[in-house]
mmCIF file with all atom_site columns, C-alpha atoms in Angstrom:
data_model
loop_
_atom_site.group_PDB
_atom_site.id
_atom_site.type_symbol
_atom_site.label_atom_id
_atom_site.label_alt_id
_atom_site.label_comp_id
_atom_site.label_asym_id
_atom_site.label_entity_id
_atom_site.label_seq_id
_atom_site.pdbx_PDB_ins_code
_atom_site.Cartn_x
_atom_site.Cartn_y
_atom_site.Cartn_z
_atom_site.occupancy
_atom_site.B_iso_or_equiv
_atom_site.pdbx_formal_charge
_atom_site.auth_seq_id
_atom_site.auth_comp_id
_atom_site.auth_asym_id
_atom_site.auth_atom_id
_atom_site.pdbx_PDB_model_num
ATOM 1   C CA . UNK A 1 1   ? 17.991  49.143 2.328   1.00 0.00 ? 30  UNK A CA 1
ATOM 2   C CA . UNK A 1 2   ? 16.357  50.662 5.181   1.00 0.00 ? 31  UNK A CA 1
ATOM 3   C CA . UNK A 1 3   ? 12.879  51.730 5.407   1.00 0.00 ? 32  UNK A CA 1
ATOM 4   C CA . UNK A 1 4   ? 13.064  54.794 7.174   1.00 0.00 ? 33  UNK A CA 1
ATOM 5   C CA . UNK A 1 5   ? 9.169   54.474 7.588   1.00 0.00 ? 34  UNK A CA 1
ATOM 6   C CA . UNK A 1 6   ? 9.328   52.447 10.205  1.00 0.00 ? 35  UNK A CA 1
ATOM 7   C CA . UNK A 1 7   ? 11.842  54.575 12.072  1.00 0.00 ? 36  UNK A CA 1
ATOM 8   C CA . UNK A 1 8   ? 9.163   57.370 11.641  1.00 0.00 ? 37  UNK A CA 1
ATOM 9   C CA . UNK A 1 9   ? 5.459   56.992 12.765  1.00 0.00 ? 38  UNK A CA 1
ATOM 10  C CA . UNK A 1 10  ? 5.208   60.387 11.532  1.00 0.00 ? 39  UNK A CA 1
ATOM 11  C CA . UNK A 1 11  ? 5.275   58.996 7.690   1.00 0.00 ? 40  UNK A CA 1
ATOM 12  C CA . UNK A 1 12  ? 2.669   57.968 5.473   1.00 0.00 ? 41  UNK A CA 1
ATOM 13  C CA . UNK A 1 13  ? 2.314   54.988 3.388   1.00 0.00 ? 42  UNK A CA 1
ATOM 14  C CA . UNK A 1 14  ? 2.609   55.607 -0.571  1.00 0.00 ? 43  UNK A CA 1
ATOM 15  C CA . UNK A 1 15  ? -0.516  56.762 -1.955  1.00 0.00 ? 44  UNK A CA 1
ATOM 16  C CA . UNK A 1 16  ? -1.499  55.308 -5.394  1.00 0.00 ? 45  UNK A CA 1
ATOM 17  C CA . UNK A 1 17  ? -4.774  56.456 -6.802  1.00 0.00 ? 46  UNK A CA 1
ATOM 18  C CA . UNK A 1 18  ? -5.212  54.415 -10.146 1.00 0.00 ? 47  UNK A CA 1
ATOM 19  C CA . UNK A 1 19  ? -7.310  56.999 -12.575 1.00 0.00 ? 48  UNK A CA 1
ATOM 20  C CA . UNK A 1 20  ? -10.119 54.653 -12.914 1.00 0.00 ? 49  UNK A CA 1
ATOM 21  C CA . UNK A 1 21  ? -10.607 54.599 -9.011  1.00 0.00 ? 50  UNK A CA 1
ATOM 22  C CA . UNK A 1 22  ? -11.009 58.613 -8.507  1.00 0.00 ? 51  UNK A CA 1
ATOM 23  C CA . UNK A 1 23  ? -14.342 59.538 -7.455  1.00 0.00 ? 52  UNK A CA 1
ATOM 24  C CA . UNK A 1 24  ? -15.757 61.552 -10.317 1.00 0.00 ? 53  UNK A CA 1
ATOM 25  C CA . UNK A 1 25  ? -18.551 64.866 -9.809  1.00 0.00 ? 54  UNK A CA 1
ATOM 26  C CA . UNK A 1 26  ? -19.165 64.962 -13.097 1.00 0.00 ? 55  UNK A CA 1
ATOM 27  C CA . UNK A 1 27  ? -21.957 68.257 -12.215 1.00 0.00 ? 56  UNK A CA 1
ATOM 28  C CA . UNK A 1 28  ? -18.549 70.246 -10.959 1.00 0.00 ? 57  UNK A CA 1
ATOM 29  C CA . UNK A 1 29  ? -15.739 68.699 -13.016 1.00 0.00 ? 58  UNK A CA 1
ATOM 30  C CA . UNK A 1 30  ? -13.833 67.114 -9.975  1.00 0.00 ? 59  UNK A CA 1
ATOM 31  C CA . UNK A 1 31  ? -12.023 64.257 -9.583  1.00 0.00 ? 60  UNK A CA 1
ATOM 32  C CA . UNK A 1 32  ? -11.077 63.283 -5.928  1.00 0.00 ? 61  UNK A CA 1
ATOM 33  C CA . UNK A 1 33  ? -7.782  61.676 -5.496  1.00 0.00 ? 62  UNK A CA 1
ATOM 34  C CA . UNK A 1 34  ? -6.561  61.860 -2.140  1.00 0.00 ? 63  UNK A CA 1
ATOM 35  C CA . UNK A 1 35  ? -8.158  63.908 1.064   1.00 0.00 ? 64  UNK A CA 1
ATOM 36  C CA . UNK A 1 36  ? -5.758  64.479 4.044   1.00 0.00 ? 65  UNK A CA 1
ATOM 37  C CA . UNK A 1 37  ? -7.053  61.502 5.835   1.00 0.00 ? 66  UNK A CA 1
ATOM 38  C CA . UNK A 1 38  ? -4.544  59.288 3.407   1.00 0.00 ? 67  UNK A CA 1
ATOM 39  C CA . UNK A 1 39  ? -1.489  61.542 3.552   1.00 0.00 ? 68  UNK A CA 1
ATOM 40  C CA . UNK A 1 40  ? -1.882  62.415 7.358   1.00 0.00 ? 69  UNK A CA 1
ATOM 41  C CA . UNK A 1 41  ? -2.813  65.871 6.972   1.00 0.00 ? 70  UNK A CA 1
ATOM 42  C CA . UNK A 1 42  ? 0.289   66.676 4.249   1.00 0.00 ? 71  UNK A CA 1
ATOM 43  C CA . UNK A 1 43  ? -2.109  67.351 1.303   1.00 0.00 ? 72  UNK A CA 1
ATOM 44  C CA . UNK A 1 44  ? -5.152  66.853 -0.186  1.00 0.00 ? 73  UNK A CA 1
ATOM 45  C CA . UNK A 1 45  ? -5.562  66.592 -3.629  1.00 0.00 ? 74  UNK A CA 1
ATOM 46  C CA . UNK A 1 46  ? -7.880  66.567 -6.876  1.00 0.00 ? 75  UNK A CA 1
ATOM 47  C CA . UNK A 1 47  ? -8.251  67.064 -10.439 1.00 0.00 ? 76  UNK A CA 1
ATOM 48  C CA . UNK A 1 48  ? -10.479 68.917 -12.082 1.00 0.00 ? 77  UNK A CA 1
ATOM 49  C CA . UNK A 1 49  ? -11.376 69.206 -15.654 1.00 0.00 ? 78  UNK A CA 1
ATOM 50  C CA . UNK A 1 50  ? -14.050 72.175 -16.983 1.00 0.00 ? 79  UNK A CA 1
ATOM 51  C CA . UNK A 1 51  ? -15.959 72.566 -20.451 1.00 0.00 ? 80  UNK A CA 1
ATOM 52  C CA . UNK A 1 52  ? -15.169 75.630 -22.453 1.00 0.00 ? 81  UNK A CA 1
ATOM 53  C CA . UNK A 1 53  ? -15.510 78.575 -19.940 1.00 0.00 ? 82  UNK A CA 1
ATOM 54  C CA . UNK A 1 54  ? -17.555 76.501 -17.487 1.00 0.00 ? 83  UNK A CA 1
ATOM 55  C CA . UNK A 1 55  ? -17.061 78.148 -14.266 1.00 0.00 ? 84  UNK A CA 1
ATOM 56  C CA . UNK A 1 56  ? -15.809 76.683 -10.965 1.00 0.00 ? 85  UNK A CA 1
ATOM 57  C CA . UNK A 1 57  ? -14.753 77.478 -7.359  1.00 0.00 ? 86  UNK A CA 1
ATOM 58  C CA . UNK A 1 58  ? -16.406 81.071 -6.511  1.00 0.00 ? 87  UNK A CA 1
ATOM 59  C CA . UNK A 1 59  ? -13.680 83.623 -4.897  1.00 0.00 ? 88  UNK A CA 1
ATOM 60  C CA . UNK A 1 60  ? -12.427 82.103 -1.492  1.00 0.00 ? 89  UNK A CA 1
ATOM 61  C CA . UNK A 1 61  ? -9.646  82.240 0.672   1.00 0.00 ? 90  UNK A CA 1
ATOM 62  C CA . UNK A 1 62  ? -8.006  79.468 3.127   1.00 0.00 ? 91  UNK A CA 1
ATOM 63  C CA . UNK A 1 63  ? -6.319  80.653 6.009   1.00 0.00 ? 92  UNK A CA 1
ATOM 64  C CA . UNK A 1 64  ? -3.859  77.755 7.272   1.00 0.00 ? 93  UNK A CA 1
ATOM 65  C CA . UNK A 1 65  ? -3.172  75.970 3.506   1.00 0.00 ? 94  UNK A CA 1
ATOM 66  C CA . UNK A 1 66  ? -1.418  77.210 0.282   1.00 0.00 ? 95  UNK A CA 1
ATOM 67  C CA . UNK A 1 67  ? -3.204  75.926 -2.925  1.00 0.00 ? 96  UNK A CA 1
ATOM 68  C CA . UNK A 1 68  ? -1.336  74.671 -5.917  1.00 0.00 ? 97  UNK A CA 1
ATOM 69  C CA . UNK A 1 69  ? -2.826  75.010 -9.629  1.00 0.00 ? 98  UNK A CA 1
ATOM 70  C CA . UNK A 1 70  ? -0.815  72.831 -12.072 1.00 0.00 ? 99  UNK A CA 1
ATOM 71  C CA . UNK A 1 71  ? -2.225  73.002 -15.335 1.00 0.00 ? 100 UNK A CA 1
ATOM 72  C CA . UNK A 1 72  ? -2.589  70.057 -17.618 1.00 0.00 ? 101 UNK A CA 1
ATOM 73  C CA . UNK A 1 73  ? -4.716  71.236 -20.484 1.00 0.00 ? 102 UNK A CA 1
ATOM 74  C CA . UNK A 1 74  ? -6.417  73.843 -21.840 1.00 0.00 ? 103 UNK A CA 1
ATOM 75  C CA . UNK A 1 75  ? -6.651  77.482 -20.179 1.00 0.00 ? 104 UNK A CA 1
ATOM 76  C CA . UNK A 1 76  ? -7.622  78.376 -16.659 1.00 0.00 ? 105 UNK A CA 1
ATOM 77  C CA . UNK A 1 77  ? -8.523  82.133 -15.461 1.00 0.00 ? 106 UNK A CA 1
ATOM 78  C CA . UNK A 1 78  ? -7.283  82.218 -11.601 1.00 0.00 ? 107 UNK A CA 1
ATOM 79  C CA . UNK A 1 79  ? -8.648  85.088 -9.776  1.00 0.00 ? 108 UNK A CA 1
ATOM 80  C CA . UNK A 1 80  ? -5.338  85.824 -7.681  1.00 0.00 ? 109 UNK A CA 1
ATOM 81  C CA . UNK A 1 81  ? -6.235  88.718 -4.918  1.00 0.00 ? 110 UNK A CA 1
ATOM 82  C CA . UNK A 1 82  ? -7.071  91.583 -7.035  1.00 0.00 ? 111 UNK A CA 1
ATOM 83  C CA . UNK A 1 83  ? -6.350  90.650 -10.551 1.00 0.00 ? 112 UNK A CA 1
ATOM 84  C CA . UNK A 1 84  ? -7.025  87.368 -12.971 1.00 0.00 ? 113 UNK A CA 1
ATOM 85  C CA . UNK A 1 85  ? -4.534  85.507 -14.243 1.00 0.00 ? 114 UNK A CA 1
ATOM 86  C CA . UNK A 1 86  ? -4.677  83.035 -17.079 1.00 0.00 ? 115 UNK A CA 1
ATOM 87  C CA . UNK A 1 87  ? -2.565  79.946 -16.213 1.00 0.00 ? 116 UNK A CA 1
ATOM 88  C CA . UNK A 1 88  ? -2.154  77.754 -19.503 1.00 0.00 ? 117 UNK A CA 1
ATOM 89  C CA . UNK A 1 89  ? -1.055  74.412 -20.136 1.00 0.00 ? 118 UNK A CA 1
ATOM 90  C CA . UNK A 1 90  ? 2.184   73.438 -18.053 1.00 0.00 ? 119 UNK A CA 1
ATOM 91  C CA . UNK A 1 91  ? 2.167   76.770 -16.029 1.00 0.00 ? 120 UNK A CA 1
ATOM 92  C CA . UNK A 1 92  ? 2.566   76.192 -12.348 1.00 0.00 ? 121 UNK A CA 1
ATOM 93  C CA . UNK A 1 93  ? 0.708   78.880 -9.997  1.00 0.00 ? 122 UNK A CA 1
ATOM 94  C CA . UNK A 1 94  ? 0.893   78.934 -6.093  1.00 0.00 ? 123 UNK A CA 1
ATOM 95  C CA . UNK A 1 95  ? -1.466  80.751 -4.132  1.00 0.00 ? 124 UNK A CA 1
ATOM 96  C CA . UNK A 1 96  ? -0.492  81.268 -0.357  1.00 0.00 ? 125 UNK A CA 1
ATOM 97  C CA . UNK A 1 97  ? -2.917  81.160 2.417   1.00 0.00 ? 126 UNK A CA 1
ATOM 98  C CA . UNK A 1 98  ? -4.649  84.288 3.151   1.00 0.00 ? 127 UNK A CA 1
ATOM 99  C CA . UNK A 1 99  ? -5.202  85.095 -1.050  1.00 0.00 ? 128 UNK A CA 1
ATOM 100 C CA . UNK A 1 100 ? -8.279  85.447 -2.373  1.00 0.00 ? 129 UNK A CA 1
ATOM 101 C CA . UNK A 1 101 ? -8.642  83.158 -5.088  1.00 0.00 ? 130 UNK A CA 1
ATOM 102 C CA . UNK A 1 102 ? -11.367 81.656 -7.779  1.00 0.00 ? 131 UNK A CA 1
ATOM 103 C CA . UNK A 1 103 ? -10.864 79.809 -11.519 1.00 0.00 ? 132 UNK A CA 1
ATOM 104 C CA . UNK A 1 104 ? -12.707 78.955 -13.938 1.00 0.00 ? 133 UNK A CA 1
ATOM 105 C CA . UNK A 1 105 ? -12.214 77.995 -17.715 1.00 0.00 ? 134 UNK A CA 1
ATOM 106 C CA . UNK A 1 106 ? -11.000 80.808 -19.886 1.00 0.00 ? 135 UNK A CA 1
ATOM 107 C CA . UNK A 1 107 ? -13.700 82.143 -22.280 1.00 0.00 ? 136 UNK A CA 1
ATOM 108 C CA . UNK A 1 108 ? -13.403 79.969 -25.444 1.00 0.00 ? 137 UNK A CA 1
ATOM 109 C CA . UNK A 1 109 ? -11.416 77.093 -24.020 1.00 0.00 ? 138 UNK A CA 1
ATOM 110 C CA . UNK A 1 110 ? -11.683 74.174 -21.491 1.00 0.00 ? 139 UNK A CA 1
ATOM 111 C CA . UNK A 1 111 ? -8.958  73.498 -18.654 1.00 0.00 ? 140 UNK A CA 1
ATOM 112 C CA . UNK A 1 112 ? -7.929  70.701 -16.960 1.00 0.00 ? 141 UNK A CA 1
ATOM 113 C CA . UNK A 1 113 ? -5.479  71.257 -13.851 1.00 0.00 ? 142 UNK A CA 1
ATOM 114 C CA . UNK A 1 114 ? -4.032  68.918 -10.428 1.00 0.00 ? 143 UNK A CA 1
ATOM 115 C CA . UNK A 1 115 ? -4.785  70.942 -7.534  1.00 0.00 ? 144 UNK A CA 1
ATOM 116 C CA . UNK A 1 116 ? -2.848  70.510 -4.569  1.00 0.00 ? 145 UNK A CA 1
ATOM 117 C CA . UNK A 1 117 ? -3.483  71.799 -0.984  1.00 0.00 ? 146 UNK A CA 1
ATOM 118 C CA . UNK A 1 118 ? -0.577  71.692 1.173   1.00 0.00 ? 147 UNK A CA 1
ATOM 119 C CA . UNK A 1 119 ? -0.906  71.180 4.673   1.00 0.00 ? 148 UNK A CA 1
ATOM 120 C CA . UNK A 1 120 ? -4.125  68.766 3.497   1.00 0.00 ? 149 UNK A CA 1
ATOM 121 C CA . UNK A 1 121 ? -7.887  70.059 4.795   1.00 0.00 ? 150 UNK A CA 1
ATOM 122 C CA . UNK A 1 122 ? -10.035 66.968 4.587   1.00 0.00 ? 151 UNK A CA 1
ATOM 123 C CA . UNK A 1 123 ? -11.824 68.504 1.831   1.00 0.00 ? 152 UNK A CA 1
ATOM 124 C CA . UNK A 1 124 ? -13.944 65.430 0.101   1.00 0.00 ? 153 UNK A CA 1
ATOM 125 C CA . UNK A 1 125 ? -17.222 66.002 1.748   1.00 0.00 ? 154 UNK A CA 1
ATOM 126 C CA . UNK A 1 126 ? -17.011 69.500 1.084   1.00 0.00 ? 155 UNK A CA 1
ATOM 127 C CA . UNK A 1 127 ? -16.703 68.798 -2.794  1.00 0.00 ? 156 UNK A CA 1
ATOM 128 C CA . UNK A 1 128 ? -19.922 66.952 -2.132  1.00 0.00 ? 157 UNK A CA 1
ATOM 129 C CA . UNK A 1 129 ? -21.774 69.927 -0.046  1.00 0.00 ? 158 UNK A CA 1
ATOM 130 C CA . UNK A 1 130 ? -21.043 71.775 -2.936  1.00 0.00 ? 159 UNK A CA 1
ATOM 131 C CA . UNK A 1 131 ? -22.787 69.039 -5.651  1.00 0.00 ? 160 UNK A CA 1
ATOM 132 C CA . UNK A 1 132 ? -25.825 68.897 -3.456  1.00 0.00 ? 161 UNK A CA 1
ATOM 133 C CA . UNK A 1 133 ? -25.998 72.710 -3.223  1.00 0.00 ? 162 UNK A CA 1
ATOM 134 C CA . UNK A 1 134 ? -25.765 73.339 -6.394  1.00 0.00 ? 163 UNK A CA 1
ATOM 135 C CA . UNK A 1 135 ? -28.199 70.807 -7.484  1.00 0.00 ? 164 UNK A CA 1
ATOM 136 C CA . UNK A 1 136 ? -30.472 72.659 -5.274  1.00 0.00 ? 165 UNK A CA 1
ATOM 137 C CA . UNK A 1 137 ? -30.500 69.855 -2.321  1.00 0.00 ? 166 UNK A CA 1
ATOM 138 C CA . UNK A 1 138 ? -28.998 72.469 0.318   1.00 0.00 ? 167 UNK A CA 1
ATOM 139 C CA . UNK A 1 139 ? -29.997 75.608 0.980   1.00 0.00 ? 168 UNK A CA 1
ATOM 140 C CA . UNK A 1 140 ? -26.718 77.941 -0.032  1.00 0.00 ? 169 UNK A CA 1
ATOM 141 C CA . UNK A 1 141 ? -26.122 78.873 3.898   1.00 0.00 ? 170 UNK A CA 1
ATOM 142 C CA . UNK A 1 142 ? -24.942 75.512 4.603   1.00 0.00 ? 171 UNK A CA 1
ATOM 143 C CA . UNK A 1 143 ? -21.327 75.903 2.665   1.00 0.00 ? 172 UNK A CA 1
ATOM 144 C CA . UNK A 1 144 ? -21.745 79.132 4.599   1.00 0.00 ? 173 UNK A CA 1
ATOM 145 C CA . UNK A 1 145 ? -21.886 76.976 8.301   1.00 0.00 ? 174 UNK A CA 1
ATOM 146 C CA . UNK A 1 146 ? -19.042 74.805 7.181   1.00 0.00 ? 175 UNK A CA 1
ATOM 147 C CA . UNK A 1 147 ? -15.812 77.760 6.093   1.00 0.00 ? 176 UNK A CA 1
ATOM 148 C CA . UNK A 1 148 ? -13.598 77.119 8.931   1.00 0.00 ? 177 UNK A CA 1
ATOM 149 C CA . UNK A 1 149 ? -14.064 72.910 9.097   1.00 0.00 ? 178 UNK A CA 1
ATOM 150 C CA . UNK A 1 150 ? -13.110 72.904 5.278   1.00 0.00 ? 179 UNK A CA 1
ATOM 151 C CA . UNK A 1 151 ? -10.738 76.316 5.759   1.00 0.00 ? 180 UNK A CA 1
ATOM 152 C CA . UNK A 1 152 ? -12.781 77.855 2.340   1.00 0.00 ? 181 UNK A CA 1
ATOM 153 C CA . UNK A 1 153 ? -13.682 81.350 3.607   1.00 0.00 ? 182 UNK A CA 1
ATOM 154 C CA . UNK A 1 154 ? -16.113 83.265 0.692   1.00 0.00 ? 183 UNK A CA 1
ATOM 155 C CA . UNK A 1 155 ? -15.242 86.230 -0.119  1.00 0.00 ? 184 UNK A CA 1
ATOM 156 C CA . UNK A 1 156 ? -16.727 88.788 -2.704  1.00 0.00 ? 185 UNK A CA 1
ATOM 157 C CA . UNK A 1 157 ? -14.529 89.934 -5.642  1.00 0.00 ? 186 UNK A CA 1
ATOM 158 C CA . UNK A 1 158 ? -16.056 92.557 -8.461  1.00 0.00 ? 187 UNK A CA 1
ATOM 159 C CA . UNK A 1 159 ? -13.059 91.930 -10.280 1.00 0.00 ? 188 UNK A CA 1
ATOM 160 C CA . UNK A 1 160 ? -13.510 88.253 -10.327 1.00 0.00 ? 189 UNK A CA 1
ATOM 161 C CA . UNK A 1 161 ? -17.360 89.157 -11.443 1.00 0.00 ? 190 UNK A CA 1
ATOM 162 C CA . UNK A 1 162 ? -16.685 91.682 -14.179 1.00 0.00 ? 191 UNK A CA 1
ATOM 163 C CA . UNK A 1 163 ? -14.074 89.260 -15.335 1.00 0.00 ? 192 UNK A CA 1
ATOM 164 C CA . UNK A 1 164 ? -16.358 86.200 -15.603 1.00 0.00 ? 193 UNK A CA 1
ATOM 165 C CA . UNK A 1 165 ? -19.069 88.604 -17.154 1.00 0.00 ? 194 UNK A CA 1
ATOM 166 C CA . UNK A 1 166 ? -16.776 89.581 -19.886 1.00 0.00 ? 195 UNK A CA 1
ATOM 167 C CA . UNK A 1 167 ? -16.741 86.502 -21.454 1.00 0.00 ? 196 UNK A CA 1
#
């Protein structure tokens, strides 16, 4: 059999993340599995598991990557340019680059989902930005200073807020 790696440079190695191995945030429900670095810039990847109608990534947009939402368990509310969706367990949802976007757990229920974003932003150490920030350990302009090196440009949605608020 031929390994068509070697005929390509271009390729990646097989990736293999065992679950025990992920980095876990437990303060933002992430687990990292594999920034761009590993897949030369194909995807990055994570997993990300919320209590019952915790919230989680405020209304953003990336410009150069699409973002994939599979979900695993529970219920997720995806802010999806001007309305909200709620994605439920095995639904697939694809949001192109240039959407605005946000999720969080539906009211009443917790969510677990593999989010995928295709071509990969090394993403990892903006997961971590955000822990720090939220824990109070950055001032909230620094996620601010980083949008275009992480491609996560913020965005305000009043649908997204009177949605969360409804809960």
């Amino acid at each position: 059999m031929t390994n068509h790696a070697d005929d390509n440079p271009g390729l990646y190695p097989p990736v293999l993340i065992r679950a025990d191995e992920a980095e876990h945030l437990a303060s933002i429900g992430h687990f990292l599995l594999a920034d761009a670095d590993s897949t030369r810039g194909a995807l990055s990847t994570h997993r990300v598991a919320l209590a019952t109608g915790a919230d989680s990534a405020v209304p953003h947009y990336h410009s150069g990557s699409s973002e994939l939402f599979y979900i695993l368990d529970g219920r997720l509310d995806v802010l999806v340019g001007s309305s909200v969706q709620t994605a439920n367990a095995g639904d697939l949802l694809v949001v192109p680059p240039g959407l605005n976007h946000a999720f969080g757990a539906h009211a009443g229920s917790t969510a677990e989902a593999l989010i995928v974003i295709t071509p990969g932003v090394q993403r990892f150490d903006y997961f971590h930005l955000v822990v720090r920030t939220r824990a109070g350990l950055e001032p909230p302009e620094t996620l601010r200073a980083v949008q275009e090196r992480f491609d996560t440009f913020f965005v305000e949605s009043e649908v997204w807020r009177e949605a969360r608020k409804a809960r």
